Coordinates of C-alpha atoms in Angstrom, one line a residue:
M672 CA -41.8 34.9 41.1
A673 CA -39.5 37.1 43.0
N674 CA -42.3 39.8 42.7
Y675 CA -44.4 37.7 45.1
D676 CA -41.3 36.9 47.5
L677 CA -42.5 37.8 51.2
T678 CA -39.1 37.8 52.7
P679 CA -38.9 41.5 52.8
R680 CA -42.2 42.0 54.3
I681 CA -41.7 39.0 56.8
A682 CA -38.0 39.4 58.0
P683 CA -38.6 42.7 60.0
H684 CA -40.7 40.7 62.2
L685 CA -38.4 37.8 62.8
D686 CA -35.5 37.6 65.1
R687 CA -32.0 37.6 62.8
H688 CA -31.6 34.2 63.5
L689 CA -34.9 33.2 62.1
V690 CA -34.1 34.7 59.0
F691 CA -31.3 32.5 57.7
P692 CA -33.6 29.3 56.8
L693 CA -35.6 31.9 54.7
L694 CA -32.5 32.9 52.9
E695 CA -31.0 29.4 52.6
F696 CA -34.4 28.4 50.8
L697 CA -34.3 31.4 48.6
Q698 CA -30.6 30.6 47.7
E699 CA -31.7 27.0 46.7
R700 CA -34.6 28.3 44.5
Q701 CA -32.2 30.9 43.0
L702 CA -34.8 33.4 43.2
Y703 CA -31.7 36.1 43.5
A704 CA -28.6 36.3 42.4
D705 CA -26.1 34.3 44.8
D706 CA -24.1 37.3 45.6
E707 CA -27.2 39.1 46.8
I708 CA -27.8 36.3 49.1
L709 CA -24.6 36.0 50.4
K710 CA -24.4 39.9 51.2
A711 CA -27.5 39.6 52.9
K712 CA -26.3 36.8 55.3
I713 CA -23.0 38.6 56.1
E714 CA -25.3 41.8 56.7
L715 CA -27.4 39.6 59.1
L716 CA -24.4 38.1 60.8
S717 CA -22.8 41.6 61.6
Q718 CA -25.0 41.9 64.4
T719 CA -24.8 38.2 65.8
N720 CA -21.7 36.7 67.2
M721 CA -21.5 33.9 64.7
V722 CA -18.2 35.5 63.6
D723 CA -16.9 31.9 62.0
Y724 CA -19.8 31.7 59.9
A725 CA -19.4 35.2 58.6
M726 CA -15.8 34.8 57.8
D727 CA -16.8 31.5 55.6
I728 CA -19.7 33.3 53.5
H729 CA -17.0 36.0 53.0
K730 CA -14.6 33.7 51.4
T731 CA -17.0 32.2 49.6
L732 CA -18.4 35.7 48.4
Y733 CA -15.1 37.4 47.5
H734 CA -13.4 34.1 46.3
T735 CA -10.5 34.7 48.8
E736 CA -8.7 33.1 51.8
E737 CA -8.2 36.5 53.4
V738 CA -10.9 37.9 55.8
P739 CA -11.2 41.7 56.8
Q740 CA -9.3 42.6 60.1
E741 CA -12.5 43.9 61.7
M742 CA -13.7 40.3 61.5
I743 CA -10.7 39.0 63.0
D744 CA -10.9 41.4 66.1
R745 CA -14.5 40.9 66.5
R746 CA -13.7 37.2 67.1
V747 CA -11.3 37.9 69.5
D748 CA -14.0 40.4 71.6
V749 CA -16.5 37.5 71.1
V750 CA -14.1 35.0 72.6
A751 CA -13.2 37.1 75.5
R752 CA -16.8 38.1 76.3
L753 CA -17.9 34.7 76.4
K754 CA -15.3 33.6 79.0
S755 CA -16.1 36.5 81.1
L756 CA -19.8 35.7 81.0
E757 CA -19.2 32.1 81.7
E758 CA -17.3 33.0 84.8
S759 CA -20.0 35.3 86.1
A760 CA -22.6 32.6 85.5
A761 CA -20.5 29.6 86.9
P762 CA -21.9 29.4 90.5
L763 CA -25.6 29.1 89.1
I764 CA -24.3 26.9 86.1
S765 CA -22.7 24.5 88.9
F766 CA -26.0 24.2 90.9
L767 CA -27.9 23.8 88.1
Q768 CA -25.8 20.8 86.6
N769 CA -26.4 19.3 90.1
A770 CA -29.6 17.0 89.9
T771 CA -29.6 16.5 93.5
L772 CA -29.8 20.0 94.1
V773 CA -32.1 21.2 91.6
Q774 CA -34.9 19.0 93.2
E775 CA -34.5 21.1 96.3
L776 CA -36.1 24.1 94.0
R777 CA -40.0 24.9 94.5
P778 CA -42.6 26.7 92.3
D779 CA -42.2 29.4 94.6
K780 CA -39.6 31.8 93.0
Q781 CA -39.0 34.0 95.9
Y782 CA -38.2 30.8 98.0
N783 CA -35.8 29.7 95.4
I784 CA -33.9 32.9 95.5
Q785 CA -33.8 33.4 99.3
M786 CA -32.6 29.6 99.3
L787 CA -29.7 30.2 96.8
S788 CA -28.6 33.5 98.5
D789 CA -28.5 32.0 102.1
R790 CA -27.1 28.4 100.9
F791 CA -25.2 29.1 97.9
Q792 CA -24.4 32.7 97.9
I793 CA -25.9 32.8 94.6
G794 CA -27.6 36.3 94.2
V795 CA -29.4 38.4 91.7
D796 CA -26.3 39.2 89.7
Q797 CA -25.7 35.5 89.2
I798 CA -29.2 34.9 88.0
E799 CA -28.8 38.2 85.7
A800 CA -25.6 36.6 84.7
L801 CA -27.1 33.5 83.5
Y802 CA -29.5 35.5 81.2
Q803 CA -27.0 37.2 79.5
Y804 CA -24.8 34.0 79.2
A805 CA -27.9 32.2 77.7
K806 CA -28.5 35.4 75.2
F807 CA -24.7 35.4 74.2
Q808 CA -24.8 31.4 73.2
F809 CA -27.7 32.1 71.3
E810 CA -25.9 34.8 69.5
C811 CA -23.2 32.4 69.2
G812 CA -25.5 30.0 67.2
N813 CA -25.6 27.4 70.1
Y814 CA -29.2 27.3 70.3
S815 CA -29.4 23.8 72.3
G816 CA -27.3 25.6 75.2
A817 CA -29.2 28.7 75.0
A818 CA -32.6 27.0 75.1
D819 CA -31.5 24.9 78.3
Y820 CA -30.0 27.9 80.2
L821 CA -33.3 30.0 79.0
Y822 CA -35.7 27.6 80.5
Q823 CA -33.8 27.7 83.9
Y824 CA -33.2 31.2 84.1
R825 CA -37.3 31.6 83.6
A826 CA -37.6 29.3 86.8
L827 CA -35.9 31.8 88.6
C828 CA -36.6 35.3 87.2
T829 CA -39.0 37.5 88.9
N830 CA -39.2 40.5 86.3
S831 CA -42.0 39.8 84.0
D832 CA -40.4 41.5 81.3
R833 CA -37.2 39.9 81.3
S834 CA -39.0 36.6 81.5
L835 CA -41.1 37.4 78.5
S836 CA -37.9 38.0 76.7
A837 CA -36.5 34.8 77.6
L838 CA -39.3 33.0 76.5
W839 CA -38.9 35.0 73.1
G840 CA -35.7 33.6 73.0
K841 CA -36.5 30.0 74.0
L842 CA -39.0 29.7 71.1
A843 CA -36.6 31.0 68.6
A844 CA -34.1 28.5 69.9
E845 CA -36.6 25.5 69.6
I846 CA -37.7 26.8 66.1
L847 CA -34.2 27.0 64.7
M848 CA -33.6 23.2 66.2
Q849 CA -36.7 22.2 64.7
N850 CA -38.3 21.0 67.6
W851 CA -41.5 21.6 66.8
D852 CA -43.7 20.0 69.6
I853 CA -41.8 21.8 72.1
A854 CA -41.6 24.9 70.0
L855 CA -45.7 24.8 69.7
E856 CA -45.7 24.5 73.7
E857 CA -43.6 27.8 73.9
L858 CA -45.9 29.6 71.0
N859 CA -49.2 28.7 73.2
R860 CA -47.5 29.9 76.5
L861 CA -46.4 32.9 75.0
K862 CA -49.6 33.8 73.2
E863 CA -51.3 33.5 76.6
I864 CA -48.8 35.8 78.5
I865 CA -49.3 38.5 75.4
D866 CA -53.1 38.0 75.5
S867 CA -53.1 38.5 79.5
K868 CA -50.2 40.9 80.0
N869 CA -50.8 44.8 80.7
F870 CA -48.7 46.3 78.0
A871 CA -47.5 50.1 78.0
S872 CA -49.8 50.7 75.2
P873 CA -52.2 48.9 72.9
L874 CA -49.6 49.2 70.1
N875 CA -47.3 47.2 72.2
Q876 CA -49.5 44.5 72.3
L877 CA -50.3 44.6 68.8
Q878 CA -46.7 44.5 67.9
N879 CA -46.3 41.4 69.9
R880 CA -49.2 39.6 68.4
I881 CA -47.6 40.5 64.8
W882 CA -44.4 39.1 66.0
L883 CA -46.1 35.9 67.3
M884 CA -48.2 35.1 64.2
H885 CA -45.0 35.5 62.1
W886 CA -42.8 33.2 64.1
S887 CA -45.6 30.7 64.3
L888 CA -45.3 30.3 60.6
F889 CA -42.2 28.3 61.0
I890 CA -44.3 25.9 63.5
F891 CA -47.7 25.7 61.7
F892 CA -46.3 24.5 58.2
N893 CA -44.0 21.9 60.1
H894 CA -46.0 20.6 62.9
E895 CA -48.4 17.9 62.1
N896 CA -51.3 19.6 63.4
G897 CA -50.2 23.0 62.1
R898 CA -53.1 23.5 59.5
N899 CA -55.4 23.8 62.3
G900 CA -53.3 25.6 64.4
I901 CA -52.8 28.5 62.1
I902 CA -56.7 28.7 61.3
D903 CA -57.4 28.5 65.2
L904 CA -55.0 31.4 65.8
F905 CA -55.3 33.4 63.0
F906 CA -59.1 33.8 62.9
Q907 CA -59.4 34.6 66.5
D908 CA -60.8 38.5 66.4
R909 CA -57.6 40.1 67.9
Y910 CA -55.0 38.3 65.6
L911 CA -57.4 38.7 62.4
N912 CA -57.6 42.4 63.4
A913 CA -54.0 42.6 63.6
I914 CA -53.4 40.9 60.3
Q915 CA -55.8 43.5 59.1
T916 CA -54.0 46.5 60.8
N917 CA -50.5 45.9 59.9
A918 CA -49.9 42.4 58.6
H919 CA -51.9 42.0 55.2
H920 CA -49.7 39.5 53.8
L921 CA -50.3 36.8 56.3
L922 CA -53.7 36.4 54.4
R923 CA -51.4 34.4 51.8
Y924 CA -50.8 31.5 54.6
V925 CA -54.4 31.9 56.1
A926 CA -55.8 31.2 52.5
T927 CA -53.5 28.4 52.0
A928 CA -54.2 27.0 55.3
V929 CA -58.1 27.0 54.5
I930 CA -58.0 25.6 51.1
I931 CA -55.7 22.3 52.1
N932 CA -57.9 21.7 54.9
K933 CA -60.8 19.8 54.1
R934 CA -62.2 19.7 57.5
R935 CA -62.2 23.6 58.0
R936 CA -64.1 24.8 54.8
N937 CA -66.7 26.3 57.2
M938 CA -64.0 29.1 57.5
L939 CA -63.8 29.7 53.7
K940 CA -67.0 32.8 53.7
E941 CA -65.3 34.6 56.5
L942 CA -61.8 34.3 54.8
I943 CA -63.1 35.5 51.4
K944 CA -64.9 38.7 53.2
V945 CA -61.5 39.5 54.7
I946 CA -59.6 39.0 51.4
Q947 CA -62.4 41.2 49.9
Q948 CA -61.9 43.7 52.4
E949 CA -58.1 44.1 52.1
Q950 CA -57.7 43.7 48.7
H951 CA -56.5 47.0 48.0
Y952 CA -53.7 46.7 50.7
Y953 CA -52.5 43.2 49.6
K954 CA -53.4 40.5 47.1
D955 CA -51.4 37.6 45.4
P956 CA -52.2 34.7 43.2
I957 CA -53.5 32.5 46.2
T958 CA -56.2 35.2 47.5
E959 CA -57.1 36.2 43.8
F960 CA -57.7 32.7 43.1
L961 CA -60.3 32.5 45.8
E962 CA -61.8 36.0 44.8
C963 CA -62.0 34.9 41.3
L964 CA -63.9 31.6 42.1
Y965 CA -66.3 32.8 45.0
V966 CA -66.6 36.7 44.1
N967 CA -66.6 37.0 40.7
Y968 CA -67.4 33.3 39.6
D969 CA -64.7 33.9 36.7
F970 CA -63.6 30.3 36.1
E971 CA -61.3 31.3 33.4
S972 CA -59.3 33.7 35.4
A973 CA -59.3 31.1 38.4
Q974 CA -57.6 28.7 36.3
K975 CA -55.2 31.1 35.5
K976 CA -54.5 32.2 39.0
L977 CA -54.3 28.2 39.9
R978 CA -51.2 28.2 37.5
E979 CA -49.7 30.8 39.3
C980 CA -50.6 29.7 42.8
E981 CA -48.3 26.7 41.9
Q982 CA -45.2 28.7 41.2
V983 CA -46.1 31.0 44.5
I984 CA -46.0 27.8 46.6
L985 CA -42.9 26.4 45.1
N986 CA -41.2 29.8 45.6
D987 CA -42.3 30.5 49.3
P988 CA -39.9 29.5 52.2
F989 CA -42.8 28.2 54.4
L990 CA -45.3 26.5 51.9
G991 CA -42.5 25.2 49.2
K992 CA -41.1 22.4 51.7
H993 CA -39.4 19.5 49.7
V994 CA -39.6 16.0 50.9
E995 CA -37.3 13.4 49.3
D996 CA -39.2 9.9 48.4
G997 CA -36.7 7.6 47.3
N998 CA -35.3 8.8 43.8
F999 CA -38.0 11.7 43.6
I1000 CA -38.5 15.2 45.3
T1001 CA -42.0 16.0 46.0
V1002 CA -43.9 19.4 47.5
P1003 CA -46.7 17.8 49.5
L1004 CA -48.5 21.0 50.1
R1005 CA -48.4 22.1 46.4
D1006 CA -49.9 18.7 45.6
E1007 CA -52.8 18.9 48.1
F1008 CA -53.3 22.6 47.5
L1009 CA -53.9 21.9 43.9
E1010 CA -56.1 18.7 44.2
N1011 CA -58.5 20.9 46.8
A1012 CA -58.4 24.1 44.5
R1013 CA -59.5 21.9 41.6
L1014 CA -62.3 20.7 43.7
F1015 CA -63.3 24.1 44.7
I1016 CA -63.5 24.9 40.9
F1017 CA -65.4 21.7 40.2
E1018 CA -67.9 21.9 43.1
T1019 CA -68.8 25.7 42.4
Y1020 CA -69.2 25.3 38.8
C1021 CA -71.8 22.5 39.5
R1022 CA -73.6 24.6 41.9
I1023 CA -74.3 26.9 39.0
H1024 CA -74.7 24.6 35.9
Q1025 CA -77.1 21.8 35.5
C1026 CA -75.4 20.1 32.8
I1027 CA -71.7 20.0 32.4
D1028 CA -69.6 18.6 29.5
I1029 CA -66.6 16.3 30.6
S1030 CA -64.2 17.2 27.7
M1031 CA -64.6 21.0 28.6
L1032 CA -63.7 20.1 32.4
A1033 CA -60.9 18.0 31.1
E1034 CA -59.4 20.8 29.3
K1035 CA -60.0 23.2 32.3
L1036 CA -58.5 20.8 35.0
N1037 CA -55.4 19.9 32.6
M1038 CA -56.7 16.2 32.2
S1039 CA -57.1 13.5 29.5
Y1040 CA -60.8 12.7 29.0
D1041 CA -60.4 9.4 30.9
E1042 CA -58.7 11.1 33.9
A1043 CA -61.3 13.8 34.2
E1044 CA -64.2 11.3 34.0
M1045 CA -62.8 9.2 36.9
W1046 CA -61.8 12.2 38.9
I1047 CA -65.5 13.3 38.5
M1048 CA -66.8 10.0 39.2
N1049 CA -64.8 9.7 42.7
L1050 CA -65.5 13.5 43.4
V1051 CA -69.1 13.0 43.3
R1052 CA -69.1 9.9 45.3
N1053 CA -67.0 11.2 47.8
S1054 CA -68.7 14.9 48.1
K1055 CA -72.5 16.1 48.9
L1056 CA -72.9 16.4 45.2
E1057 CA -76.0 15.2 43.7
A1058 CA -75.2 14.4 40.3
K1059 CA -74.8 11.6 37.7
I1060 CA -72.7 11.0 35.0
D1061 CA -73.9 10.1 31.3
S1062 CA -71.3 8.4 29.4
V1063 CA -73.0 8.4 26.3
S1064 CA -73.2 12.3 25.9
G1065 CA -70.1 12.8 27.7
T1066 CA -71.6 15.1 30.3
V1067 CA -72.2 15.6 34.0
I1068 CA -75.7 16.1 34.9
M1069 CA -76.6 17.7 38.5
E1070 CA -80.0 16.7 40.2
T1071 CA -82.1 19.5 41.0
N1072 CA -83.0 19.8 44.8
H1073 CA -86.7 20.9 45.0
L1074 CA -87.4 22.2 48.6
N1075 CA -90.1 20.0 50.3
V1076 CA -91.7 22.4 52.5
Y1077 CA -93.3 19.7 54.6
E1078 CA -90.2 18.0 55.3
Q1079 CA -88.5 21.4 56.3
I1080 CA -91.3 22.1 58.8
I1081 CA -91.0 18.8 60.2
E1082 CA -87.4 19.3 60.6
N1083 CA -87.6 22.8 62.1
M1084 CA -90.3 21.4 64.5
K1085 CA -87.9 18.5 65.9
N1086 CA -87.2 19.1 69.6
L1087 CA -89.3 22.2 69.9
N1088 CA -91.2 20.6 72.8
M1089 CA -88.0 20.0 74.7
R1090 CA -86.6 23.7 74.1
T1091 CA -90.2 25.1 74.8
Y1092 CA -90.0 23.0 78.1
V1093 CA -86.5 24.4 79.0
L1094 CA -87.2 27.7 77.9
A1095 CA -90.3 27.6 80.6
K1096 CA -88.3 26.3 83.4
N1097 CA -85.4 28.8 83.2
I1098 CA -88.1 31.6 83.2
L1099 CA -90.1 29.8 86.2
E1100 CA -87.1 28.8 88.4
P1101 CA -85.9 32.1 89.1
A1102 CA -89.5 33.6 89.9
Q1103 CA -90.3 30.7 92.3
A1104 CA -87.4 31.3 93.9
A1105 CA -87.9 35.1 94.2
R1106 CA -91.1 34.5 95.7

């Protein structure tokens, strides 16, 4: 299953801190040797200010209480730098902590800057110091403090590039604190800026969109409305083009979202088309399952891929989220995926066969005969399939739909009179006005 692990592809598009939850998941699933994961964590931490955490991992990895001198020296530097930045930003932080004074701020940033300068001797240097202090706090792992300071900084910042950087930091902090509602708001705000901002080059804008989609995975697979959100975002032309240009592996998450979302089945046709176009660049059991079923109509291969899909989901950091339910641990997305995938298989099979043996279906669906019969009965009742179960012969008989030409004509003629009236009105009114 390590062959299907997307962490090496995803990590380059994430902030270093966002990679830690992925490594924690992989360590828990034991997809790699424990030492490999610990070394990867230390490598990540070497570029942050989380020195104490790095020391703890070093002790665990090498089974010692000793730590390298460079880590001790690094810790001294971090503490000194933190104190220096705190002093530089202190006047502005003191102002922002006073609720009465904060109420004097207005939406007009230029007014705020002038007011702070005239009345409190707080200038551009102190505002910049607040950004540096917030960034340093983030690197230390104080995500709550960093999120607050970055929010306040953006209210005063007049530099669009620096403001965009602060928004990325704010989004990362909210994700790491698992504040999914706030994170979704920041994600939408960031998307709006990326789509409207004039970047130095189209390549820059493309890269920002790819970053946004990767970061959004944390939110969409944890937020209650995430399965709609990911489809809405990833199927937009500009974002779908970005996936097809330099992020083909994201097709796994688009495909999963469409499969588990019964209300968005209308996106299936477009998804299959994209999967076919990109099959030479990326494929995994989830994309191959859809291809086997809807392109090749190969039900045996679809069943085989479905078993592989279960393992892919269980070992994916975004899809394999565990939920404790009393004494049991479940993976809700895995259960939904398998249920809907079986439904896809059954519906597709029914549409190309007139008479289906229940025992054969039970074998394909890994169910007992009675379970399969009950499952099919509920499925036929709840779906749009016109079928009936013959319990004597043990078959499902699909009813043939004969096209009634007269009914079709009547249906097509409905509202034709009104449409003709509206069309004539739209043509005549401009002509009369011109006359």
